[in-house]
PDB file of C-alpha atoms in Angstrom:
ATOM      1  CA  MET A  10       7.377  33.698 -23.444  1.00 61.00           C
ATOM      2  CA  ASN A  11       5.446  30.597 -24.559  1.00 71.00           C
ATOM      3  CA  SER A  12       7.891  28.247 -22.788  1.00 72.00           C
ATOM      4  CA  PHE A  13       7.490  30.312 -19.593  1.00 70.00           C
ATOM      5  CA  LYS A  14       3.696  29.699 -19.674  1.00 75.00           C
ATOM      6  CA  THR A  15       4.229  25.991 -20.246  1.00 78.00           C
ATOM      7  CA  LEU A  16       6.744  25.766 -17.389  1.00 73.00           C
ATOM      8  CA  PHE A  17       4.351  27.661 -15.078  1.00 73.00           C
ATOM      9  CA  LEU A  18       1.437  25.366 -16.024  1.00 71.00           C
ATOM     10  CA  VAL A  19       3.491  22.206 -15.447  1.00 74.00           C
ATOM     11  CA  SER A  20       4.713  23.541 -12.059  1.00 77.00           C
ATOM     12  CA  PHE A  21       1.159  24.370 -11.059  1.00 71.00           C
ATOM     13  CA  LEU A  22      -0.090  20.885 -11.983  1.00 73.00           C
ATOM     14  CA  ILE A  23       2.751  19.195 -10.043  1.00 80.00           C
ATOM     15  CA  MET A  24       1.955  21.282  -6.936  1.00 75.00           C
ATOM     16  CA  ALA A  25      -1.762  20.456  -7.214  1.00 70.00           C
ATOM     17  CA  LEU A  26      -0.955  16.749  -7.531  1.00 69.00           C
ATOM     18  CA  ALA A  27       1.385  16.899  -4.491  1.00 71.00           C
ATOM     19  CA  ILE A  28      -1.288  18.610  -2.376  1.00 77.00           C
ATOM     20  CA  THR A  29      -3.911  16.051  -3.419  1.00 70.00           C
ATOM     21  CA  LEU A  30      -1.641  13.119  -2.592  1.00 66.00           C
ATOM     22  CA  SER A  31      -0.594  14.545   0.776  1.00 64.00           C
ATOM     23  CA  SER A  32      -4.223  15.166   1.809  1.00 58.00           C
ATOM     24  CA  ALA A  33      -5.137  11.607   0.763  1.00 50.00           C
ATOM     25  CA  THR A  34      -2.374  10.201   2.966  1.00 46.00           C
ATOM     26  CA  SER A  35      -3.308  12.331   5.979  1.00 44.00           C
ATOM     27  CA  SER A  36      -7.042  11.572   5.708  1.00 42.00           C
ATOM     28  CA  GLU A  37      -6.359   7.820   5.646  1.00 43.00           C
ATOM     29  CA  MET A  38      -4.288   8.114   8.847  1.00 44.00           C
ATOM     30  CA  GLU A  39      -6.946  10.034  10.817  1.00 45.00           C
ATOM     31  CA  GLU A  40      -8.414   8.556  13.981  1.00 44.00           C
ATOM     32  CA  PRO A  41     -11.861   6.953  13.482  1.00 45.00           C
ATOM     33  CA  ASN A  42     -13.503   9.509  15.803  1.00 46.00           C
ATOM     34  CA  SER A  43     -11.755  12.577  14.363  1.00 45.00           C
ATOM     35  CA  SER A  44     -13.593  15.356  12.583  1.00 47.00           C
ATOM     36  CA  HIS A  45     -14.030  14.926   8.837  1.00 49.00           C
ATOM     37  CA  GLN A  46     -14.686  18.605   8.169  1.00 52.00           C
ATOM     38  CA  GLY A  47     -13.139  19.547   4.834  1.00 51.00           C
ATOM     39  CA  THR A  48     -12.559  15.929   3.784  1.00 50.00           C
ATOM     40  CA  SER A  49     -13.967  14.849   0.466  1.00 51.00           C
ATOM     41  CA  HIS A  50     -16.825  12.356   0.290  1.00 51.00           C
ATOM     42  CA  PHE A  51     -14.541   9.954  -1.590  1.00 51.00           C
ATOM     43  CA  PHE A  52     -12.389   9.435   1.495  1.00 50.00           C
ATOM     44  CA  LEU A  53     -15.396   9.285   3.825  1.00 50.00           C
ATOM     45  CA  SER A  54     -17.015   6.549   1.762  1.00 49.00           C
ATOM     46  CA  ARG A  55     -13.847   4.453   2.059  1.00 49.00           C
ATOM     47  CA  LYS A  56     -14.023   4.640   5.898  1.00 48.00           C
ATOM     48  CA  GLN A  57     -17.656   3.529   6.052  1.00 49.00           C
ATOM     49  CA  ASN A  58     -16.759   0.024   4.866  1.00 50.00           C
ATOM     50  CA  ARG A  59     -15.311  -0.937   8.281  1.00 50.00           C
ATOM     51  CA  VAL A  60     -16.981  -3.826  10.088  1.00 54.00           C
ATOM     52  CA  SER A  61     -18.119  -3.193  13.661  1.00 60.00           C
ATOM     53  CA  LEU A  62     -17.853  -6.272  15.865  1.00 71.00           C
ATOM     54  CA  SER A  63     -20.056  -6.414  18.937  1.00 83.00           C
ATOM     55  CA  CYS A  64     -19.713  -9.066  21.601  1.00 89.00           C
ATOM     56  CA  ASP A  65     -23.480  -9.695  21.631  1.00 87.00           C
ATOM     57  CA  LYS A  66     -23.204 -11.035  18.079  1.00 88.00           C
ATOM     58  CA  TYR A  67     -19.572 -12.204  18.231  1.00 87.00           C
ATOM     59  CA  PRO A  68     -18.678 -13.213  21.845  1.00 86.00           C
ATOM     60  CA  LYS A  69     -15.198 -14.393  20.826  1.00 89.00           C
ATOM     61  CA  VAL A  70     -14.220 -10.760  20.212  1.00 91.00           C
ATOM     62  CA  CYS A  71     -13.797 -10.438  23.999  1.00 92.00           C
ATOM     63  CA  ARG A  72     -10.985 -12.994  23.970  1.00 91.00           C
ATOM     64  CA  ILE A  73      -8.755 -10.843  21.768  1.00 90.00           C
ATOM     65  CA  ASN A  74      -5.555  -9.496  23.356  1.00 91.00           C
ATOM     66  CA  GLY A  75      -6.167  -6.073  24.893  1.00 89.00           C
ATOM     67  CA  SER A  76      -9.845  -6.715  25.587  1.00 89.00           C
ATOM     68  CA  ALA A  77     -11.299  -5.622  28.946  1.00 90.00           C
ATOM     69  CA  GLY A  78     -12.202  -9.238  29.671  1.00 91.00           C
ATOM     70  CA  PRO A  79     -13.312 -12.546  28.181  1.00 94.00           C
ATOM     71  CA  ASP A  80     -17.010 -12.227  29.104  1.00 94.00           C
ATOM     72  CA  CYS A  81     -19.728 -10.268  27.289  1.00 94.00           C
ATOM     73  CA  CYS A  82     -22.235  -8.212  29.271  1.00 93.00           C
ATOM     74  CA  ASN A  83     -24.618  -5.656  27.726  1.00 92.00           C
ATOM     75  CA  ASN A  84     -22.513  -5.547  24.557  1.00 92.00           C
ATOM     76  CA  LYS A  85     -19.313  -4.781  26.528  1.00 92.00           C
ATOM     77  CA  CYS A  86     -16.376  -7.036  27.233  1.00 93.00           C
ATOM     78  CA  VAL A  87     -15.885  -7.521  30.987  1.00 94.00           C
ATOM     79  CA  ASN A  88     -14.104  -9.877  33.368  1.00 94.00           C
ATOM     80  CA  PHE A  89     -16.574 -11.587  35.704  1.00 95.00           C
ATOM     81  CA  THR A  90     -13.746 -12.597  38.065  1.00 94.00           C
ATOM     82  CA  ARG A  91     -12.744  -8.997  38.973  1.00 93.00           C
ATOM     83  CA  ASP A  92     -15.290  -6.484  37.602  1.00 95.00           C
ATOM     84  CA  MET A  93     -17.030  -4.660  40.498  1.00 93.00           C
ATOM     85  CA  PHE A  94     -20.127  -3.986  38.374  1.00 96.00           C
ATOM     86  CA  ASN A  95     -20.367  -7.510  36.896  1.00 96.00           C
ATOM     87  CA  CYS A  96     -18.991  -9.745  39.632  1.00 97.00           C
ATOM     88  CA  GLY A  97     -19.538 -13.417  38.830  1.00 96.00           C
ATOM     89  CA  ARG A  98     -22.374 -12.592  36.415  1.00 96.00           C
ATOM     90  CA  CYS A  99     -23.744  -9.771  34.341  1.00 95.00           C
ATOM     91  CA  GLY A 100     -25.102  -6.861  36.406  1.00 95.00           C
ATOM     92  CA  LYS A 101     -24.075  -8.089  39.882  1.00 97.00           C
ATOM     93  CA  LYS A 102     -22.586  -5.042  41.658  1.00 97.00           C
ATOM     94  CA  CYS A 103     -20.377  -5.185  44.725  1.00 96.00           C
ATOM     95  CA  SER A 104     -21.451  -2.774  47.448  1.00 95.00           C
ATOM     96  CA  PHE A 105     -18.966  -0.512  49.199  1.00 93.00           C
ATOM     97  CA  PRO A 106     -16.365  -1.435  50.568  1.00 93.00           C
ATOM     98  CA  LYS A 107     -16.427  -4.805  48.808  1.00 96.00           C
ATOM     99  CA  ILE A 108     -14.356  -5.696  45.737  1.00 96.00           C
ATOM    100  CA  CYS A 109     -14.732  -8.493  43.191  1.00 97.00           C
ATOM    101  CA  CYS A 110     -12.275 -11.363  43.677  1.00 96.00           C
ATOM    102  CA  GLU A 111     -12.645 -14.671  41.824  1.00 96.00           C
ATOM    103  CA  GLY A 112     -16.223 -13.741  40.862  1.00 96.00           C
ATOM    104  CA  LYS A 113     -17.353 -13.070  44.447  1.00 96.00           C
ATOM    105  CA  CYS A 114     -17.892  -9.802  46.308  1.00 97.00           C
ATOM    106  CA  VAL A 115     -15.542  -9.780  49.317  1.00 97.00           C
ATOM    107  CA  ASN A 116     -14.523  -7.228  51.928  1.00 97.00           C
ATOM    108  CA  PRO A 117     -10.732  -6.821  51.598  1.00 96.00           C
ATOM    109  CA  ARG A 118     -10.592  -5.265  55.067  1.00 95.00           C
ATOM    110  CA  SER A 119     -11.582  -8.517  56.790  1.00 94.00           C
ATOM    111  CA  ASN A 120     -11.366 -11.448  54.326  1.00 95.00           C
ATOM    112  CA  LYS A 121      -8.465 -13.841  55.116  1.00 93.00           C
ATOM    113  CA  LYS A 122      -8.208 -15.073  51.510  1.00 94.00           C
ATOM    114  CA  HIS A 123      -8.263 -11.565  49.993  1.00 96.00           C
ATOM    115  CA  CYS A 124      -6.772  -9.333  52.682  1.00 96.00           C
ATOM    116  CA  GLY A 125      -6.199  -5.824  51.302  1.00 95.00           C
ATOM    117  CA  LYS A 126      -6.370  -7.080  47.697  1.00 95.00           C
ATOM    118  CA  CYS A 127      -7.434 -10.097  45.683  1.00 95.00           C
ATOM    119  CA  GLY A 128      -5.410 -13.230  46.353  1.00 95.00           C
ATOM    120  CA  ASN A 129      -3.529 -11.923  49.396  1.00 95.00           C
ATOM    121  CA  LYS A 130      -3.972 -14.815  51.870  1.00 95.00           C
ATOM    122  CA  CYS A 131      -3.207 -14.490  55.557  1.00 93.00           C
ATOM    123  CA  GLU A 132      -1.477 -17.400  57.280  1.00 89.00           C
ATOM    124  CA  SER A 133      -3.684 -19.962  59.021  1.00 85.00           C
ATOM    125  CA  ARG A 134      -3.087 -18.472  62.489  1.00 84.00           C
ATOM    126  CA  GLY A 135      -3.399 -14.857  61.330  1.00 85.00           C
ATOM    127  CA  SER A 136      -6.457 -12.758  60.696  1.00 92.00           C
ATOM    128  CA  CYS A 137      -7.278  -9.882  58.361  1.00 94.00           C
ATOM    129  CA  VAL A 138      -7.771  -6.563  60.174  1.00 93.00           C
ATOM    130  CA  TYR A 139      -8.320  -3.345  58.200  1.00 93.00           C
ATOM    131  CA  GLY A 140      -6.813  -4.988  55.121  1.00 94.00           C
ATOM    132  CA  LEU A 141      -3.635  -6.131  56.866  1.00 94.00           C
ATOM    133  CA  CYS A 142      -2.765  -9.636  57.991  1.00 93.00           C
ATOM    134  CA  SER A 143      -2.146  -9.737  61.721  1.00 86.00           C
ATOM    135  CA  TYR A 144      -0.083 -12.508  63.203  1.00 67.00           C
ATOM    136  CA  ALA A 145      -0.635 -11.902  66.906  1.00 58.00           C
TER     137      ALA A 145
END
């Protein structure tokens, strides 16, 4: 009977250790914005050591692959060459129906250099009508 108690105790301790290790692995893999309800303070304190980079303090962060753009505006990475709300400079908005091409607000329905979309040039004899190059 004594060996049965020992075997039960050892089994219980192994299961407790397995549960602890599996919860440690899953809490480390959680998304940064996920809920931490039920997570121990030990694991939460480990996540708080992350460094937050802002482009106001570190403008080069906007040049990282996957960034929205190489320019920093109001602590957000943007692209001044094509951002409708920051066209050419921070805060310059393009009015409807204009779009931002090469840092300038242009009307793609009538602009020969950006007909229908940025960079779509009509031939020298053609014109841009309703966003389509006409050659008549």
